[in-house]
Every structure is written in structure tokens, then in C-alpha cells.
PDB file of C-alpha atoms in Angstrom:
ATOM      1  CA  MET A 491     113.433  61.788  93.160  1.00  0.00           C
ATOM      2  CA  TRP A 492     110.794  64.181  94.688  1.00  0.00           C
ATOM      3  CA  LYS A 493     113.524  64.997  97.414  1.00  0.00           C
ATOM      4  CA  LEU A 494     116.032  65.712  95.083  1.00  0.00           C
ATOM      5  CA  ILE A 495     113.743  68.232  93.351  1.00  0.00           C
ATOM      6  CA  GLY A 496     112.769  69.593  96.594  1.00  0.00           C
ATOM      7  CA  PHE A 497     116.274  70.282  97.153  1.00  0.00           C
ATOM      8  CA  VAL A 498     117.193  71.905  94.122  1.00  0.00           C
ATOM      9  CA  VAL A 499     114.195  74.271  94.454  1.00  0.00           C
ATOM     10  CA  ILE A 500     115.370  75.126  97.916  1.00  0.00           C
ATOM     11  CA  LEU A 501     118.917  75.972  96.702  1.00  0.00           C
ATOM     12  CA  THR A 502     117.634  78.047  93.548  1.00  0.00           C
ATOM     13  CA  PRO A 503     117.407  81.835  94.123  1.00  0.00           C
ATOM     14  CA  PRO A 504     113.634  83.104  93.598  1.00  0.00           C
ATOM     15  CA  ILE A 505     113.159  84.660  90.120  1.00  0.00           C
ATOM     16  CA  ALA A 506     112.017  88.148  90.342  1.00  0.00           C
ATOM     17  CA  GLN A 507     109.575  89.561  87.877  1.00  0.00           C
ATOM     18  CA  ALA A 508     111.174  92.843  87.442  1.00  0.00           C
ATOM     19  CA  GLY A 509     112.502  94.564  84.294  1.00  0.00           C
ATOM     20  CA  ALA A 510     116.034  95.568  83.882  1.00  0.00           C
ATOM     21  CA  GLN A 511     118.013  98.689  83.637  1.00  0.00           C
ATOM     22  CA  MET A 512     119.137  99.482  80.132  1.00  0.00           C
ATOM     23  CA  HIS A 513     122.875 100.122  79.921  1.00  0.00           C
ATOM     24  CA  GLU A 514     123.532 103.552  78.550  1.00  0.00           C
ATOM     25  CA  PRO A 515     126.511 105.321  77.921  1.00  0.00           C
ATOM     26  CA  LEU A 516     127.711 107.809  81.007  1.00  0.00           C
ATOM     27  CA  SER A 517     129.600 110.970  80.680  1.00  0.00           C
ATOM     28  CA  ALA A 518     132.878 111.196  82.363  1.00  0.00           C
ATOM     29  CA  SER A 519     131.551 113.732  84.923  1.00  0.00           C
ATOM     30  CA  THR A 520     128.197 111.618  85.539  1.00  0.00           C
ATOM     31  CA  ARG A 521     130.389 108.413  86.119  1.00  0.00           C
ATOM     32  CA  THR A 522     132.571 110.511  88.621  1.00  0.00           C
ATOM     33  CA  VAL A 523     129.610 111.514  90.466  1.00  0.00           C
ATOM     34  CA  LEU A 524     127.749 108.090  90.710  1.00  0.00           C
ATOM     35  CA  GLN A 525     130.992 106.334  91.762  1.00  0.00           C
ATOM     36  CA  ARG A 526     131.351 108.847  94.505  1.00  0.00           C
ATOM     37  CA  ALA A 527     127.735 108.312  95.346  1.00  0.00           C
ATOM     38  CA  VAL A 528     128.116 104.529  95.700  1.00  0.00           C
ATOM     39  CA  SER A 529     131.482 104.360  97.213  1.00  0.00           C
ATOM     40  CA  ASP A 530     130.923 106.588 100.346  1.00  0.00           C
ATOM     41  CA  GLN A 531     130.770 104.765 103.490  1.00  0.00           C
ATOM     42  CA  ALA A 532     127.248 104.464 105.036  1.00  0.00           C
ATOM     43  CA  ILE A 533     126.012 104.918 108.763  1.00  0.00           C
ATOM     44  CA  SER A 534     123.205 103.159 109.971  1.00  0.00           C
ATOM     45  CA  HIS A 535     120.688 105.843 111.607  1.00  0.00           C
ATOM     46  CA  PHE A 536     117.984 108.118 110.538  1.00  0.00           C
ATOM     47  CA  ILE A 537     119.314 111.398 109.085  1.00  0.00           C
ATOM     48  CA  THR A 538     116.293 113.617 108.835  1.00  0.00           C
ATOM     49  CA  LEU A 539     113.729 112.946 111.445  1.00  0.00           C
ATOM     50  CA  PRO A 540     113.924 113.875 115.326  1.00  0.00           C
ATOM     51  CA  GLU A 541     114.170 110.734 117.570  1.00  0.00           C
ATOM     52  CA  ALA A 542     110.325 110.413 118.509  1.00  0.00           C
ATOM     53  CA  GLU A 543     109.256 110.682 114.789  1.00  0.00           C
ATOM     54  CA  SER A 544     111.923 108.096 113.511  1.00  0.00           C
ATOM     55  CA  LYS A 545     110.459 105.594 116.228  1.00  0.00           C
ATOM     56  CA  ALA A 546     106.999 106.347 114.985  1.00  0.00           C
ATOM     57  CA  TRP A 547     108.008 105.914 111.412  1.00  0.00           C
ATOM     58  CA  LEU A 548     109.888 102.517 112.028  1.00  0.00           C
ATOM     59  CA  THR A 549     107.031 101.364 114.192  1.00  0.00           C
ATOM     60  CA  THR A 550     104.371 102.076 111.258  1.00  0.00           C
ATOM     61  CA  MET A 551     106.675 100.722 108.762  1.00  0.00           C
ATOM     62  CA  SER A 552     107.672  97.644 110.802  1.00  0.00           C
ATOM     63  CA  GLU A 553     104.103  96.691 111.279  1.00  0.00           C
ATOM     64  CA  GLN A 554     103.477  96.790 107.454  1.00  0.00           C
ATOM     65  CA  LEU A 555     106.580  94.941 106.630  1.00  0.00           C
ATOM     66  CA  LYS A 556     105.802  92.165 109.043  1.00  0.00           C
ATOM     67  CA  LYS A 557     104.123  89.840 106.555  1.00  0.00           C
ATOM     68  CA  HIS A 558     107.495  89.886 104.397  1.00  0.00           C
ATOM     69  CA  MET A 559     109.986  90.008 107.053  1.00  0.00           C
ATOM     70  CA  PRO A 560     108.719  87.961 110.313  1.00  0.00           C
ATOM     71  CA  ASP A 561     111.926  88.734 112.290  1.00  0.00           C
ATOM     72  CA  GLN A 562     111.931  91.908 114.323  1.00  0.00           C
ATOM     73  CA  ASN A 563     115.633  92.657 114.004  1.00  0.00           C
ATOM     74  CA  GLU A 564     115.844  91.920 110.379  1.00  0.00           C
ATOM     75  CA  ARG A 565     113.010  94.606 109.821  1.00  0.00           C
ATOM     76  CA  ASP A 566     114.689  97.008 111.799  1.00  0.00           C
ATOM     77  CA  ASN A 567     117.941  96.830 110.274  1.00  0.00           C
ATOM     78  CA  PHE A 568     116.229  96.896 107.016  1.00  0.00           C
ATOM     79  CA  LEU A 569     114.112  99.751 107.429  1.00  0.00           C
ATOM     80  CA  THR A 570     116.780 101.935 109.069  1.00  0.00           C
ATOM     81  CA  THR A 571     118.811 101.273 106.074  1.00  0.00           C
ATOM     82  CA  VAL A 572     116.187 101.949 103.613  1.00  0.00           C
ATOM     83  CA  HIS A 573     115.509 105.232 105.318  1.00  0.00           C
ATOM     84  CA  TYR A 574     119.183 106.145 105.362  1.00  0.00           C
ATOM     85  CA  GLU A 575     120.011 105.380 101.720  1.00  0.00           C
ATOM     86  CA  ALA A 576     116.884 106.761 100.217  1.00  0.00           C
ATOM     87  CA  THR A 577     117.066 110.068 102.489  1.00  0.00           C
ATOM     88  CA  ARG A 578     120.724 110.360 101.198  1.00  0.00           C
ATOM     89  CA  ALA A 579     119.932 110.344  97.691  1.00  0.00           C
ATOM     90  CA  GLY A 580     117.133 112.692  98.227  1.00  0.00           C
ATOM     91  CA  LEU A 581     114.195 110.000  97.626  1.00  0.00           C
ATOM     92  CA  ASP A 582     111.101 109.261  99.959  1.00  0.00           C
ATOM     93  CA  PRO A 583     111.694 106.156 101.752  1.00  0.00           C
ATOM     94  CA  GLN A 584     108.437 105.031 101.102  1.00  0.00           C
ATOM     95  CA  LEU A 585     108.663 105.359  97.504  1.00  0.00           C
ATOM     96  CA  VAL A 586     111.856 103.155  97.823  1.00  0.00           C
ATOM     97  CA  LEU A 587     109.862 100.568  99.783  1.00  0.00           C
ATOM     98  CA  SER A 588     107.265 100.666  97.047  1.00  0.00           C
ATOM     99  CA  ILE A 589     109.948  99.753  94.340  1.00  0.00           C
ATOM    100  CA  ILE A 590     111.400  97.002  96.575  1.00  0.00           C
ATOM    101  CA  GLN A 591     107.768  95.424  96.848  1.00  0.00           C
ATOM    102  CA  VAL A 592     107.193  95.551  93.089  1.00  0.00           C
ATOM    103  CA  GLU A 593     110.695  94.652  92.020  1.00  0.00           C
ATOM    104  CA  SER A 594     111.703  91.989  94.452  1.00  0.00           C
ATOM    105  CA  GLY A 595     108.743  91.266  96.798  1.00  0.00           C
ATOM    106  CA  PHE A 596     111.167  91.991  99.510  1.00  0.00           C
ATOM    107  CA  ARG A 597     113.368  89.005  98.706  1.00  0.00           C
ATOM    108  CA  LYS A 598     116.765  89.702  99.176  1.00  0.00           C
ATOM    109  CA  TYR A 599     118.339  87.110  96.796  1.00  0.00           C
ATOM    110  CA  ALA A 600     115.930  87.565  94.251  1.00  0.00           C
ATOM    111  CA  ILE A 601     117.055  87.363  90.627  1.00  0.00           C
ATOM    112  CA  SER A 602     115.086  88.368  87.483  1.00  0.00           C
ATOM    113  CA  THR A 603     115.158  86.588  84.169  1.00  0.00           C
ATOM    114  CA  ALA A 604     117.339  89.573  82.958  1.00  0.00           C
ATOM    115  CA  GLY A 605     119.842  88.963  85.590  1.00  0.00           C
ATOM    116  CA  ALA A 606     118.911  92.120  87.734  1.00  0.00           C
ATOM    117  CA  ARG A 607     119.561  91.310  91.634  1.00  0.00           C
ATOM    118  CA  GLY A 608     118.721  91.806  95.080  1.00  0.00           C
ATOM    119  CA  TYR A 609     115.934  93.941  96.691  1.00  0.00           C
ATOM    120  CA  MET A 610     116.176  96.773  94.374  1.00  0.00           C
ATOM    121  CA  GLN A 611     116.942  94.602  91.153  1.00  0.00           C
ATOM    122  CA  ILE A 612     119.968  96.130  90.399  1.00  0.00           C
ATOM    123  CA  MET A 613     121.844  94.879  86.850  1.00  0.00           C
ATOM    124  CA  PRO A 614     125.438  93.762  87.254  1.00  0.00           C
ATOM    125  CA  PHE A 615     126.641  96.031  84.592  1.00  0.00           C
ATOM    126  CA  TRP A 616     126.276  99.011  87.075  1.00  0.00           C
ATOM    127  CA  VAL A 617     129.157  97.372  89.168  1.00  0.00           C
ATOM    128  CA  ASP A 618     131.451  97.680  86.305  1.00  0.00           C
ATOM    129  CA  ALA A 619     130.265 101.089  85.479  1.00  0.00           C
ATOM    130  CA  ILE A 620     130.176 102.932  88.791  1.00  0.00           C
ATOM    131  CA  GLY A 621     131.487 100.635  91.607  1.00  0.00           C
ATOM    132  CA  SER A 622     134.186  98.371  92.623  1.00  0.00           C
ATOM    133  CA  LYS A 623     134.471  94.617  92.097  1.00  0.00           C
ATOM    134  CA  GLU A 624     134.169  93.868  95.774  1.00  0.00           C
ATOM    135  CA  HIS A 625     130.658  95.321  95.570  1.00  0.00           C
ATOM    136  CA  ASN A 626     128.176  92.492  96.430  1.00  0.00           C
ATOM    137  CA  LEU A 627     124.757  93.294  94.826  1.00  0.00           C
ATOM    138  CA  PHE A 628     122.865  90.855  97.200  1.00  0.00           C
ATOM    139  CA  HIS A 629     124.463  92.834 100.273  1.00  0.00           C
ATOM    140  CA  LEU A 630     121.660  95.040 101.838  1.00  0.00           C
ATOM    141  CA  ARG A 631     123.517  98.232 102.009  1.00  0.00           C
ATOM    142  CA  VAL A 632     125.241  97.941  98.568  1.00  0.00           C
ATOM    143  CA  ASN A 633     121.978  97.032  96.856  1.00  0.00           C
ATOM    144  CA  LEU A 634     120.119  99.986  98.170  1.00  0.00           C
ATOM    145  CA  ARG A 635     122.856 102.360  97.733  1.00  0.00           C
ATOM    146  CA  TYR A 636     123.057 101.266  94.021  1.00  0.00           C
ATOM    147  CA  GLY A 637     119.333 101.391  93.684  1.00  0.00           C
ATOM    148  CA  CYS A 638     118.825 104.701  95.222  1.00  0.00           C
ATOM    149  CA  THR A 639     121.672 106.211  93.419  1.00  0.00           C
ATOM    150  CA  ILE A 640     120.519 104.789  90.121  1.00  0.00           C
ATOM    151  CA  LEU A 641     116.998 106.220  90.714  1.00  0.00           C
ATOM    152  CA  ARG A 642     118.221 109.622  91.819  1.00  0.00           C
ATOM    153  CA  HIS A 643     120.201 109.749  88.571  1.00  0.00           C
ATOM    154  CA  TYR A 644     117.232 108.840  86.411  1.00  0.00           C
ATOM    155  CA  LEU A 645     115.203 111.766  88.330  1.00  0.00           C
ATOM    156  CA  ASP A 646     117.784 114.027  87.541  1.00  0.00           C
ATOM    157  CA  ILE A 647     117.869 113.251  83.760  1.00  0.00           C
ATOM    158  CA  GLU A 648     114.119 113.244  83.656  1.00  0.00           C
ATOM    159  CA  ARG A 649     114.033 116.583  85.810  1.00  0.00           C
ATOM    160  CA  GLY A 650     111.928 115.250  88.593  1.00  0.00           C
ATOM    161  CA  ASN A 651     109.434 113.119  86.433  1.00  0.00           C
ATOM    162  CA  TYR A 652     108.566 110.105  88.419  1.00  0.00           C
ATOM    163  CA  PHE A 653     106.785 108.340  85.717  1.00  0.00           C
ATOM    164  CA  ARG A 654     109.841 108.405  83.468  1.00  0.00           C
ATOM    165  CA  ALA A 655     112.482 108.046  85.887  1.00  0.00           C
ATOM    166  CA  LEU A 656     110.671 104.877  87.099  1.00  0.00           C
ATOM    167  CA  GLY A 657     110.221 103.772  83.591  1.00  0.00           C
ATOM    168  CA  ARG A 658     114.043 104.159  83.043  1.00  0.00           C
ATOM    169  CA  TYR A 659     114.763 102.223  86.237  1.00  0.00           C
ATOM    170  CA  ASN A 660     112.656  99.282  85.024  1.00  0.00           C
ATOM    171  CA  GLY A 661     113.872  99.338  81.370  1.00  0.00           C
ATOM    172  CA  SER A 662     110.215 100.156  80.180  1.00  0.00           C
ATOM    173  CA  LEU A 663     110.538 103.856  79.628  1.00  0.00           C
ATOM    174  CA  GLY A 664     107.053 105.392  78.247  1.00  0.00           C
ATOM    175  CA  GLN A 665     105.181 102.358  79.276  1.00  0.00           C
ATOM    176  CA  ALA A 666     102.659 103.018  82.014  1.00  0.00           C
ATOM    177  CA  THR A 667     102.472  99.431  83.751  1.00  0.00           C
ATOM    178  CA  TYR A 668     105.607  99.679  86.099  1.00  0.00           C
ATOM    179  CA  PRO A 669     105.082 103.368  87.258  1.00  0.00           C
ATOM    180  CA  GLU A 670     101.613 102.933  88.050  1.00  0.00           C
ATOM    181  CA  LEU A 671     102.446  99.565  90.105  1.00  0.00           C
ATOM    182  CA  VAL A 672     105.047 101.388  92.169  1.00  0.00           C
ATOM    183  CA  PHE A 673     102.488 104.597  92.640  1.00  0.00           C
ATOM    184  CA  ASN A 674      99.730 102.162  93.627  1.00  0.00           C
ATOM    185  CA  ALA A 675     101.952 100.464  96.161  1.00  0.00           C
ATOM    186  CA  TRP A 676     103.169 103.768  97.457  1.00  0.00           C
ATOM    187  CA  ARG A 677      99.622 104.957  97.914  1.00  0.00           C
ATOM    188  CA  LYS A 678      98.057 101.904  99.347  1.00  0.00           C
ATOM    189  CA  TYR A 679     100.708 100.015 101.476  1.00  0.00           C
ATOM    190  CA  TRP A 680     103.751 102.743 102.166  1.00  0.00           C
ATOM    191  CA  HIS A 681     101.822 106.207 102.771  1.00  0.00           C
ATOM    192  CA  TYR A 682     103.263 108.102 105.604  1.00  0.00           C
ATOM    193  CA  PRO A 683     102.300 111.614 106.276  1.00  0.00           C
ATOM    194  CA  ILE A 684     105.936 112.923 107.563  1.00  0.00           C
ATOM    195  CA  THR A 685     107.462 112.256 104.130  1.00  0.00           C
ATOM    196  CA  GLN A 686     104.622 113.168 101.731  1.00  0.00           C
ATOM    197  CA  GLY A 687     106.202 116.227 100.505  1.00  0.00           C
ATOM    198  CA  LEU A 688     107.401 114.376  97.410  1.00  0.00           C
ATOM    199  CA  ALA A 689     104.956 114.606  94.713  1.00  0.00           C
ATOM    200  CA  GLN A 690     104.001 111.682  92.936  1.00  0.00           C
ATOM    201  CA  ASN A 691     103.998 112.773  89.283  1.00  0.00           C
TER     202      ASN A 691
END
């Protein structure tokens, strides 16, 4: 009996403690912009840092991430993808790492009680709203592409107000708990001087 229970636990995806983005109507023009943003093909390299700086960033972030992802190759691929997708959306990669830490604890197959999926806890309705049916929200690049695109959208709506944009992202607009968790993780675990130009509002 206990072996059966253990087997079921192993096969059950971990539950995330994150909230859920709210389904809000999108204008036709906004939908088009977001569809274009998630459908572009990705490339896997740093797009803003010189080689020496990108290596330094990767080394620093990899050391911090090691306790969550022991495998070096997995960490490098993950961090390179985070950096690319965050920078592509005009976001600080460390902010994105902080969101992932709070949302899913770096668990690829995390599912919240509301049904949000993957590293950045994307609600499935986004695939219908701005994506296409073959988009798998548990796929690293797809999940990060959606998450960064959605957060950029919320930042634009909130005119750069990180507190309110993060509240929208988590489905807890106006409440301080979630934004403070992200800001604390950003300051405590993912601080990196090169990309500190973005203000933490």
C-alpha cells in the first residue's frame, strides 16, 4: 500500500503556491502585439552583454541557482534562456529569476491550485488568447516567452509601476504580499550590478 502511495506521489506534478493571472479582455491591437511577441522564433544567446560580462553573469547566477538545479548543463541552458527572454521583453533577468523563485520554486512541472503551469506559472487561457494550440506551457522557452510577454504587457498597462504589474501578474492587484516577496528575492538572491538600471518601484 505504501509503495503504491509513494508511486502516485512521484507521478503527481508538484503544486505551486502561486496565484493566477486574471482573464481580461484584450483589444484587437493588443492581442495582435502579444500574439506576435509569443510567436517569434527564439535564439539562445545573450543579446545585450559582451562575452566577458555574459560569462560573469552566468557564473554568478549559476552558483546561486545550484541548490535548485544541480545539473550544470541544465542551469546554463535555463539561465541563458531566462536572460534572452527577459532582455527581449525589456525586463531585468534577475527580476524574472525572482518571479520564478516565488511562483514555482524553479520547478518545471509545477501546477498551482488555479491551474497555472510551469516555471512562471502561466494560466492556460493565455494559449487560447495569444498563442497557438501546439504551445506547451511546460516547455522552458515557451513558458518563459509567455511569462515575460505577459509581465511586459502588465508593466505597459501600469506605466512601469512594478508593484501594480506584479500584482496583476499574480492575480492579487492592490495587495502587497506578492510584490514584496518578489522584491525581497530580487534584492536578497538575484542582485547583479550590471543590470540594476531598472528601478524596483
